[in-house]
Amino acid sequence: MKQIDLRSDTVTRPTQKMLEAMMAAPVGDDVYGEDPTVNQLEQTAAEMTGMADALFCASGTQTNLVALLSHCQRGEEYIVGQTAHTYKYEAGGGAVLGSIQPQPLDFADDGTLDLATVERFIKPDDFHFARTRLFCLENTQAGKVLPMAYLRQARSLADRHGLGFHLDGARVFNAAVKLKIDVKEITTLFDSVSCCLSKGLGTPVGSVLCGSKNFIARARRWRKMVGGGMRQAGILAAAGLYALSHNIDRLADDHANAARLAEGLSSIDAIHVDEKTLQTNMVLADIDADMQALVKHLADRDIRISLGSPVRLVTHLDIDAADINRAVAGFRSFF
Ligand SMILES: *Cc1c(COP(=O)(O)O)cnc(C)c1O
């Protein structure tokens, strides 16, 4: 039976067409700047996000890391969400490799950072303090789309205080599709944006960092330093190019499937779906059950979910509406 993997949108396999695009890609040595497919991906990503330049990296952790290193010097500080990927899930790279101090703040329920609080935490210019240099947001944040009005206010806060403004846009295309806007409307509010190609967009590897020419030149040096200079990386970039031209509009299907999953699970008494967080491709569900037993029951039916409270269920390119029906039936049969 087909495996239905709801743990993450990173579990997708490249499709035959994506693999064909990878096999056909012209390549060269990207450390010499000579891989035409990488160059094309970087140019395409820059154009799509409305930025001057872009850099292809191995992962979203790497794009966020080189962004931190490019914005901040040793002894400087970035303001970030307490549960933000850039702070919590990247092994402390900014601190370890850049001596950059995080100032984590709690996310509000809607995935924003309260701007009055951010303003209060910006350190005055005083030798007792680290110098606050950068403000980071995440969009989508745990599946939630940040409101455009908020982003504009956050941009002006960054301007008022002379801060750099970075977006961890691992799933920024999900946000744009949900809002039915061009992704540029979101990305051009920032100085730098990291976008994952290997989440909902379905490539096996890769993220792009987009920003100004100067910023990307600095980031390119840091990428080399952290071992991210790749050679005939065009075979990977080709997957990214394929994804950027074929897999964006279809994110709406993932959102519809997440809504369908939420609706099905809500009909089970022991499951409570958080409707507020149901915006894109993630369903957060509180489940009143022996979770180990539930995970096993589902695994026996070729349905994989993570442990967690709430449990995060994620839809993606390898899941269709019929799979959602089968998953809901799997949950129902347990209860
Ligand atoms: C996945 C993800 C990243 C990058 O993770 P990698 O696994 O290193 O590609 C960054 N931010 C968010 C919000 C993510 O979900």
mmCIF file of C-alpha atoms and ligand atoms in Angstrom:
data_model
loop_
_atom_site.group_PDB
_atom_site.id
_atom_site.type_symbol
_atom_site.label_atom_id
_atom_site.label_comp_id
_atom_site.label_asym_id
_atom_site.label_seq_id
_atom_site.Cartn_x
_atom_site.Cartn_y
_atom_site.Cartn_z
ATOM 1 C CA MET A 1 0.000 0.000 0.000
ATOM 2 C CA LYS A 2 1.142 3.585 -0.647
ATOM 3 C CA GLN A 3 2.783 5.124 2.388
ATOM 4 C CA ILE A 4 1.035 8.293 3.567
ATOM 5 C CA ASP A 5 3.640 10.349 5.387
ATOM 6 C CA LEU A 6 2.136 13.299 7.263
ATOM 7 C CA ARG A 7 5.215 14.091 9.367
ATOM 8 C CA SER A 8 6.542 16.878 7.166
ATOM 9 C CA ASP A 9 6.516 18.374 3.677
ATOM 10 C CA THR A 10 10.221 17.479 3.429
ATOM 11 C CA VAL A 11 9.486 13.799 2.759
ATOM 12 C CA THR A 12 8.507 14.176 -0.906
ATOM 13 C CA ARG A 13 10.372 12.233 -3.593
ATOM 14 C CA PRO A 14 11.360 13.954 -6.848
ATOM 15 C CA THR A 15 8.905 13.196 -9.624
ATOM 16 C CA GLN A 16 9.955 11.597 -12.907
ATOM 17 C CA LYS A 17 9.710 14.973 -14.655
ATOM 18 C CA MET A 18 11.866 16.649 -12.021
ATOM 19 C CA LEU A 19 14.447 13.868 -12.347
ATOM 20 C CA GLU A 20 14.447 14.312 -16.118
ATOM 21 C CA ALA A 21 15.067 18.040 -15.708
ATOM 22 C CA MET A 22 17.977 17.220 -13.383
ATOM 23 C CA MET A 23 19.474 14.739 -15.848
ATOM 24 C CA ALA A 24 19.243 17.225 -18.704
ATOM 25 C CA ALA A 25 20.815 20.140 -16.806
ATOM 26 C CA PRO A 26 23.949 21.739 -18.271
ATOM 27 C CA VAL A 27 26.534 21.960 -15.476
ATOM 28 C CA GLY A 28 29.911 23.477 -14.646
ATOM 29 C CA ASP A 29 31.955 24.246 -11.539
ATOM 30 C CA ASP A 30 29.821 26.577 -9.434
ATOM 31 C CA VAL A 31 32.745 27.596 -7.207
ATOM 32 C CA TYR A 32 34.164 29.184 -10.383
ATOM 33 C CA GLY A 33 30.680 30.641 -11.005
ATOM 34 C CA GLU A 34 30.484 28.472 -14.108
ATOM 35 C CA ASP A 35 27.435 26.312 -13.517
ATOM 36 C CA PRO A 36 24.837 27.707 -15.944
ATOM 37 C CA THR A 37 21.945 25.976 -14.191
ATOM 38 C CA VAL A 38 22.893 27.305 -10.753
ATOM 39 C CA ASN A 39 23.299 30.769 -12.268
ATOM 40 C CA GLN A 40 19.891 30.483 -13.873
ATOM 41 C CA LEU A 41 18.289 29.359 -10.617
ATOM 42 C CA GLU A 42 19.867 32.241 -8.711
ATOM 43 C CA GLN A 43 18.713 34.730 -11.343
ATOM 44 C CA THR A 44 15.209 33.263 -11.404
ATOM 45 C CA ALA A 45 14.910 33.259 -7.609
ATOM 46 C CA ALA A 46 16.113 36.868 -7.464
ATOM 47 C CA GLU A 47 13.579 37.938 -10.109
ATOM 48 C CA MET A 48 10.715 36.072 -8.487
ATOM 49 C CA THR A 49 11.397 37.585 -5.067
ATOM 50 C CA GLY A 50 12.115 41.060 -6.469
ATOM 51 C CA MET A 51 15.659 41.065 -5.100
ATOM 52 C CA ALA A 52 18.869 42.029 -6.905
ATOM 53 C CA ASP A 53 20.670 38.722 -6.379
ATOM 54 C CA ALA A 54 20.379 35.230 -4.908
ATOM 55 C CA LEU A 55 22.557 32.393 -3.633
ATOM 56 C CA PHE A 56 21.857 28.676 -3.918
ATOM 57 C CA CYS A 57 22.644 26.802 -0.694
ATOM 58 C CA ALA A 58 22.492 23.248 0.548
ATOM 59 C CA SER A 59 19.709 23.804 3.067
ATOM 60 C CA GLY A 60 17.536 26.360 4.789
ATOM 61 C CA THR A 61 19.752 26.099 7.839
ATOM 62 C CA GLN A 62 22.655 27.170 5.643
ATOM 63 C CA THR A 63 20.796 30.093 4.019
ATOM 64 C CA ASN A 64 19.663 31.350 7.433
ATOM 65 C CA LEU A 65 23.167 30.896 8.870
ATOM 66 C CA VAL A 66 24.954 32.779 6.099
ATOM 67 C CA ALA A 67 22.243 35.458 6.327
ATOM 68 C CA LEU A 68 22.927 35.912 10.060
ATOM 69 C CA LEU A 69 26.674 36.001 9.421
ATOM 70 C CA SER A 70 26.220 38.532 6.616
ATOM 71 C CA HIS A 71 23.979 40.860 8.637
ATOM 72 C CA CYS A 72 25.709 40.700 12.019
ATOM 73 C CA GLN A 73 29.245 41.021 13.333
ATOM 74 C CA ARG A 74 30.617 39.293 16.395
ATOM 75 C CA GLY A 75 28.975 40.739 19.541
ATOM 76 C CA GLU A 76 25.876 41.901 17.714
ATOM 77 C CA GLU A 77 22.359 40.654 18.261
ATOM 78 C CA TYR A 78 19.314 39.474 16.330
ATOM 79 C CA ILE A 79 15.720 39.570 17.532
ATOM 80 C CA VAL A 80 13.923 36.329 16.733
ATOM 81 C CA GLY A 81 10.981 34.158 17.790
ATOM 82 C CA GLN A 82 11.411 31.838 20.748
ATOM 83 C CA THR A 83 10.352 28.859 18.626
ATOM 84 C CA ALA A 84 11.708 30.234 15.327
ATOM 85 C CA HIS A 85 13.683 27.811 13.209
ATOM 86 C CA THR A 86 16.502 30.361 12.990
ATOM 87 C CA TYR A 87 16.850 30.335 16.758
ATOM 88 C CA LYS A 88 15.697 26.958 18.040
ATOM 89 C CA TYR A 89 16.240 24.437 15.259
ATOM 90 C CA GLU A 90 19.576 25.371 13.706
ATOM 91 C CA ALA A 91 21.895 24.062 16.416
ATOM 92 C CA GLY A 92 22.812 27.559 17.569
ATOM 93 C CA GLY A 93 24.851 28.217 14.420
ATOM 94 C CA GLY A 94 24.721 32.013 14.677
ATOM 95 C CA ALA A 95 26.122 31.874 18.221
ATOM 96 C CA VAL A 96 28.648 29.121 17.552
ATOM 97 C CA LEU A 97 30.027 30.339 14.244
ATOM 98 C CA GLY A 98 29.294 34.068 14.353
ATOM 99 C CA SER A 99 29.364 34.952 18.068
ATOM 100 C CA ILE A 100 25.982 36.523 17.345
ATOM 101 C CA GLN A 101 23.660 36.796 20.346
ATOM 102 C CA PRO A 102 20.019 35.889 19.849
ATOM 103 C CA GLN A 103 17.285 37.872 21.621
ATOM 104 C CA PRO A 104 14.390 35.419 21.482
ATOM 105 C CA LEU A 105 10.836 36.686 22.094
ATOM 106 C CA ASP A 106 7.585 34.732 22.290
ATOM 107 C CA PHE A 107 5.560 34.530 19.102
ATOM 108 C CA ALA A 108 1.995 35.821 19.370
ATOM 109 C CA ASP A 109 -0.765 33.334 18.497
ATOM 110 C CA ASP A 110 -0.811 34.572 14.913
ATOM 111 C CA GLY A 111 2.911 33.925 14.358
ATOM 112 C CA THR A 112 3.932 37.586 14.632
ATOM 113 C CA LEU A 113 6.315 39.166 17.127
ATOM 114 C CA ASP A 114 4.553 41.975 18.972
ATOM 115 C CA LEU A 115 6.152 45.156 17.676
ATOM 116 C CA ALA A 116 5.933 47.120 20.926
ATOM 117 C CA THR A 117 7.792 44.253 22.611
ATOM 118 C CA VAL A 118 10.377 44.110 19.829
ATOM 119 C CA GLU A 119 10.912 47.849 20.236
ATOM 120 C CA ARG A 120 11.381 47.447 23.988
ATOM 121 C CA PHE A 121 14.035 44.794 23.456
ATOM 122 C CA ILE A 122 16.138 46.817 21.020
ATOM 123 C CA LYS A 123 19.180 47.688 23.129
ATOM 124 C CA PRO A 124 20.208 51.311 23.471
ATOM 125 C CA ASP A 125 23.700 52.223 22.293
ATOM 126 C CA ASP A 126 25.486 51.548 25.581
ATOM 127 C CA PHE A 127 28.694 49.588 26.079
ATOM 128 C CA HIS A 128 26.924 47.251 28.514
ATOM 129 C CA PHE A 129 24.837 45.801 25.724
ATOM 130 C CA ALA A 130 25.233 43.795 22.578
ATOM 131 C CA ARG A 131 24.399 45.936 19.575
ATOM 132 C CA THR A 132 20.967 45.034 18.198
ATOM 133 C CA ARG A 133 21.494 44.645 14.477
ATOM 134 C CA LEU A 134 18.835 42.425 12.937
ATOM 135 C CA PHE A 135 15.126 41.619 13.174
ATOM 136 C CA CYS A 136 14.020 38.165 11.911
ATOM 137 C CA LEU A 137 10.541 36.936 11.108
ATOM 138 C CA GLU A 138 9.251 33.606 9.830
ATOM 139 C CA ASN A 139 6.464 33.268 7.200
ATOM 140 C CA THR A 140 4.647 30.970 7.273
ATOM 141 C CA GLN A 141 5.150 30.483 11.000
ATOM 142 C CA ALA A 142 3.969 26.986 11.992
ATOM 143 C CA GLY A 143 1.647 27.138 8.986
ATOM 144 C CA LYS A 144 0.306 30.597 9.779
ATOM 145 C CA VAL A 145 0.462 33.461 7.280
ATOM 146 C CA LEU A 146 1.680 36.765 8.680
ATOM 147 C CA PRO A 147 -0.724 39.641 7.854
ATOM 148 C CA MET A 148 0.591 42.061 5.201
ATOM 149 C CA ALA A 149 -0.303 45.110 7.312
ATOM 150 C CA TYR A 150 1.830 43.686 10.113
ATOM 151 C CA LEU A 151 4.766 43.104 7.768
ATOM 152 C CA ARG A 152 4.626 46.731 6.608
ATOM 153 C CA GLN A 153 4.629 47.957 10.220
ATOM 154 C CA ALA A 154 7.527 45.628 11.024
ATOM 155 C CA ARG A 155 9.449 47.023 8.030
ATOM 156 C CA SER A 156 9.016 50.558 9.277
ATOM 157 C CA LEU A 157 10.127 49.521 12.771
ATOM 158 C CA ALA A 158 13.304 48.058 11.262
ATOM 159 C CA ASP A 159 13.823 51.308 9.330
ATOM 160 C CA ARG A 160 13.231 53.514 12.378
ATOM 161 C CA HIS A 161 15.895 51.634 14.313
ATOM 162 C CA GLY A 162 18.351 50.977 11.497
ATOM 163 C CA LEU A 163 17.982 47.205 11.811
ATOM 164 C CA GLY A 164 18.461 44.668 9.052
ATOM 165 C CA PHE A 165 15.251 42.746 8.343
ATOM 166 C CA HIS A 166 15.477 39.027 7.477
ATOM 167 C CA LEU A 167 12.690 36.647 6.552
ATOM 168 C CA ASP A 168 12.975 32.941 7.134
ATOM 169 C CA GLY A 169 10.620 32.264 4.251
ATOM 170 C CA ALA A 170 11.087 28.512 4.203
ATOM 171 C CA ARG A 171 7.412 28.381 3.196
ATOM 172 C CA VAL A 172 6.904 31.911 1.906
ATOM 173 C CA PHE A 173 5.350 30.577 -1.313
ATOM 174 C CA ASN A 174 2.646 28.904 0.789
ATOM 175 C CA ALA A 175 1.928 32.326 2.292
ATOM 176 C CA ALA A 176 1.755 34.013 -1.126
ATOM 177 C CA VAL A 177 -0.518 31.310 -2.569
ATOM 178 C CA LYS A 178 -2.787 31.542 0.456
ATOM 179 C CA LEU A 179 -3.054 35.341 0.129
ATOM 180 C CA LYS A 180 -3.350 35.062 -3.685
ATOM 181 C CA ILE A 181 -0.605 37.633 -4.132
ATOM 182 C CA ASP A 182 2.745 37.737 -5.908
ATOM 183 C CA VAL A 183 5.412 36.545 -3.483
ATOM 184 C CA LYS A 184 7.311 39.793 -4.219
ATOM 185 C CA GLU A 185 4.739 41.730 -2.220
ATOM 186 C CA ILE A 186 6.008 39.880 0.834
ATOM 187 C CA THR A 187 9.686 39.450 0.044
ATOM 188 C CA THR A 188 10.484 43.011 -1.069
ATOM 189 C CA LEU A 189 9.594 44.257 2.417
ATOM 190 C CA PHE A 190 12.733 42.489 3.677
ATOM 191 C CA ASP A 191 16.467 42.990 3.201
ATOM 192 C CA SER A 192 17.030 39.257 2.852
ATOM 193 C CA VAL A 193 14.824 36.226 2.394
ATOM 194 C CA SER A 194 15.545 32.509 2.661
ATOM 195 C CA CYS A 195 13.218 30.217 0.684
ATOM 196 C CA CYS A 196 13.301 26.415 0.887
ATOM 197 C CA LEU A 197 13.010 24.465 -2.330
ATOM 198 C CA SER A 198 12.846 21.143 -0.501
ATOM 199 C CA LYS A 199 9.628 21.646 1.481
ATOM 200 C CA GLY A 200 6.318 22.103 -0.306
ATOM 201 C CA LEU A 201 8.142 22.812 -3.570
ATOM 202 C CA GLY A 202 9.316 19.220 -3.604
ATOM 203 C CA THR A 203 13.017 19.218 -4.532
ATOM 204 C CA PRO A 204 15.417 16.759 -2.906
ATOM 205 C CA VAL A 205 17.883 19.473 -1.783
ATOM 206 C CA GLY A 206 18.336 23.184 -1.606
ATOM 207 C CA SER A 207 17.339 26.651 -0.489
ATOM 208 C CA VAL A 208 17.915 30.084 -1.957
ATOM 209 C CA LEU A 209 18.927 33.237 -0.119
ATOM 210 C CA CYS A 210 17.841 36.444 -1.837
ATOM 211 C CA GLY A 211 19.025 40.006 -1.175
ATOM 212 C CA SER A 212 21.030 42.930 -2.530
ATOM 213 C CA LYS A 213 24.178 42.421 -4.648
ATOM 214 C CA ASN A 214 26.424 43.444 -1.759
ATOM 215 C CA PHE A 215 24.639 41.274 0.735
ATOM 216 C CA ILE A 216 24.776 38.205 -1.502
ATOM 217 C CA ALA A 217 28.478 38.798 -2.180
ATOM 218 C CA ARG A 218 29.110 38.671 1.588
ATOM 219 C CA ALA A 219 26.866 35.628 1.941
ATOM 220 C CA ARG A 220 28.782 33.858 -0.852
ATOM 221 C CA ARG A 221 32.028 34.199 1.125
ATOM 222 C CA TRP A 222 30.363 32.812 4.280
ATOM 223 C CA ARG A 223 28.832 29.961 2.290
ATOM 224 C CA LYS A 224 32.317 29.008 1.109
ATOM 225 C CA MET A 225 33.625 29.209 4.674
ATOM 226 C CA VAL A 226 30.955 26.875 6.041
ATOM 227 C CA GLY A 227 31.702 24.346 3.323
ATOM 228 C CA GLY A 228 28.741 25.121 1.120
ATOM 229 C CA GLY A 229 30.625 25.810 -2.118
ATOM 230 C CA MET A 230 29.400 23.054 -4.418
ATOM 231 C CA ARG A 231 30.730 22.062 -7.798
ATOM 232 C CA GLN A 232 28.401 20.690 -10.528
ATOM 233 C CA ALA A 233 25.446 21.674 -8.396
ATOM 234 C CA GLY A 234 23.358 22.353 -11.502
ATOM 235 C CA ILE A 235 21.823 18.899 -11.207
ATOM 236 C CA LEU A 236 20.336 20.091 -7.903
ATOM 237 C CA ALA A 237 19.563 23.610 -9.103
ATOM 238 C CA ALA A 238 17.646 22.091 -12.032
ATOM 239 C CA ALA A 239 15.238 20.556 -9.540
ATOM 240 C CA GLY A 240 14.808 24.008 -8.004
ATOM 241 C CA LEU A 241 14.124 25.621 -11.371
ATOM 242 C CA TYR A 242 11.628 22.895 -12.160
ATOM 243 C CA ALA A 243 9.902 23.451 -8.803
ATOM 244 C CA LEU A 244 9.742 27.222 -9.220
ATOM 245 C CA SER A 245 7.983 26.848 -12.543
ATOM 246 C CA HIS A 246 5.707 23.863 -11.770
ATOM 247 C CA ASN A 247 5.106 23.456 -8.053
ATOM 248 C CA ILE A 248 4.006 26.823 -6.715
ATOM 249 C CA ASP A 249 0.369 27.154 -7.804
ATOM 250 C CA ARG A 250 -0.314 23.582 -6.741
ATOM 251 C CA LEU A 251 0.453 24.497 -3.103
ATOM 252 C CA ALA A 252 -3.243 25.461 -3.059
ATOM 253 C CA ASP A 253 -3.988 21.706 -3.327
ATOM 254 C CA ASP A 254 -1.906 21.076 -0.189
ATOM 255 C CA HIS A 255 -3.886 23.771 1.615
ATOM 256 C CA ALA A 256 -7.182 22.225 0.470
ATOM 257 C CA ASN A 257 -5.982 18.786 1.593
ATOM 258 C CA ALA A 258 -5.013 20.150 5.003
ATOM 259 C CA ALA A 259 -8.504 21.643 5.345
ATOM 260 C CA ARG A 260 -10.010 18.296 4.325
ATOM 261 C CA LEU A 261 -7.861 16.489 6.881
ATOM 262 C CA ALA A 262 -8.853 18.967 9.595
ATOM 263 C CA GLU A 263 -12.509 18.523 8.785
ATOM 264 C CA GLY A 264 -12.253 14.732 8.884
ATOM 265 C CA LEU A 265 -10.312 14.668 12.142
ATOM 266 C CA SER A 266 -12.665 17.191 13.780
ATOM 267 C CA SER A 267 -15.477 14.686 13.382
ATOM 268 C CA ILE A 268 -13.642 12.390 15.837
ATOM 269 C CA ASP A 269 -14.513 13.260 19.465
ATOM 270 C CA ALA A 270 -11.042 12.681 20.901
ATOM 271 C CA ILE A 271 -9.389 15.014 18.391
ATOM 272 C CA HIS A 272 -9.420 18.771 18.629
ATOM 273 C CA VAL A 273 -8.079 20.693 15.644
ATOM 274 C CA ASP A 274 -6.848 24.224 16.233
ATOM 275 C CA GLU A 275 -8.842 26.061 13.543
ATOM 276 C CA LYS A 276 -6.923 29.325 14.024
ATOM 277 C CA THR A 277 -3.683 27.724 12.923
ATOM 278 C CA LEU A 278 -5.251 25.970 9.957
ATOM 279 C CA GLN A 279 -4.197 28.304 7.161
ATOM 280 C CA THR A 280 -1.843 26.536 4.794
ATOM 281 C CA ASN A 281 -0.482 22.989 4.741
ATOM 282 C CA MET A 282 -0.306 22.229 8.464
ATOM 283 C CA VAL A 283 -2.905 20.847 10.827
ATOM 284 C CA LEU A 284 -2.210 21.090 14.552
ATOM 285 C CA ALA A 285 -4.322 18.639 16.503
ATOM 286 C CA ASP A 286 -4.681 17.876 20.194
ATOM 287 C CA ILE A 287 -5.367 14.184 20.473
ATOM 288 C CA ASP A 288 -6.696 12.608 23.639
ATOM 289 C CA ALA A 289 -5.200 9.137 23.296
ATOM 290 C CA ASP A 290 -2.234 6.903 24.044
ATOM 291 C CA MET A 291 -0.072 8.484 21.347
ATOM 292 C CA GLN A 292 2.434 5.612 21.071
ATOM 293 C CA ALA A 293 -0.443 3.236 20.428
ATOM 294 C CA LEU A 294 -1.985 5.599 17.882
ATOM 295 C CA VAL A 295 1.299 6.029 16.009
ATOM 296 C CA LYS A 296 1.668 2.243 15.849
ATOM 297 C CA HIS A 297 -1.941 1.700 14.774
ATOM 298 C CA LEU A 298 -1.446 4.163 11.922
ATOM 299 C CA ALA A 299 1.988 2.796 10.990
ATOM 300 C CA ASP A 300 0.417 -0.658 10.598
ATOM 301 C CA ARG A 301 -1.802 0.993 7.975
ATOM 302 C CA ASP A 302 1.139 2.711 6.217
ATOM 303 C CA ILE A 303 0.289 6.103 7.687
ATOM 304 C CA ARG A 304 3.134 7.951 9.387
ATOM 305 C CA ILE A 305 2.683 10.779 11.890
ATOM 306 C CA SER A 306 5.034 12.410 14.380
ATOM 307 C CA LEU A 307 4.655 12.258 18.108
ATOM 308 C CA GLY A 308 3.891 15.624 19.667
ATOM 309 C CA SER A 309 1.413 17.628 21.586
ATOM 310 C CA PRO A 310 -0.207 19.109 19.633
ATOM 311 C CA VAL A 311 0.557 16.771 16.760
ATOM 312 C CA ARG A 312 1.633 18.541 13.558
ATOM 313 C CA LEU A 313 0.266 16.938 10.395
ATOM 314 C CA VAL A 314 1.618 18.278 7.122
ATOM 315 C CA THR A 315 0.266 17.897 3.590
ATOM 316 C CA HIS A 316 2.456 17.978 0.486
ATOM 317 C CA LEU A 317 2.922 16.964 -3.126
ATOM 318 C CA ASP A 318 2.900 13.223 -2.422
ATOM 319 C CA ILE A 319 -0.519 13.370 -0.694
ATOM 320 C CA ASP A 320 -3.808 13.613 -2.556
ATOM 321 C CA ALA A 321 -7.433 13.847 -1.470
ATOM 322 C CA ALA A 322 -7.860 10.043 -1.526
ATOM 323 C CA ASP A 323 -4.880 9.720 0.838
ATOM 324 C CA ILE A 324 -6.544 12.181 3.188
ATOM 325 C CA ASN A 325 -9.681 10.033 3.234
ATOM 326 C CA ARG A 326 -7.567 6.954 3.983
ATOM 327 C CA ALA A 327 -5.681 8.789 6.741
ATOM 328 C CA VAL A 328 -8.901 9.976 8.386
ATOM 329 C CA ALA A 329 -10.288 6.429 8.206
ATOM 330 C CA GLY A 330 -7.063 5.213 9.854
ATOM 331 C CA PHE A 331 -7.521 7.627 12.749
ATOM 332 C CA ARG A 332 -11.219 6.783 13.036
ATOM 333 C CA SER A 333 -10.566 3.032 13.189
ATOM 334 C CA PHE A 334 -8.286 3.589 16.210
ATOM 335 C CA PHE A 335 -11.021 5.377 18.140
HETATM 336 C C1 LIG B 1 12.759 23.553 7.226
HETATM 337 C C2 LIG B 1 12.880 24.939 7.706
HETATM 338 C C3 LIG B 1 14.081 25.638 7.583
HETATM 339 C C4 LIG B 1 15.318 25.063 6.959
HETATM 340 O O1 LIG B 1 15.580 23.783 7.289
HETATM 341 P P1 LIG B 1 16.555 22.797 6.492
HETATM 342 O O2 LIG B 1 16.071 21.489 6.943
HETATM 343 O O3 LIG B 1 17.913 23.124 6.935
HETATM 344 O O4 LIG B 1 16.373 23.040 5.027
HETATM 345 C C5 LIG B 1 14.107 26.934 8.034
HETATM 346 N N1 LIG B 1 13.029 27.506 8.579
HETATM 347 C C6 LIG B 1 11.857 26.880 8.703
HETATM 348 C C7 LIG B 1 10.693 27.590 9.289
HETATM 349 C C8 LIG B 1 11.752 25.564 8.280
HETATM 350 O O5 LIG B 1 10.585 24.936 8.409
#
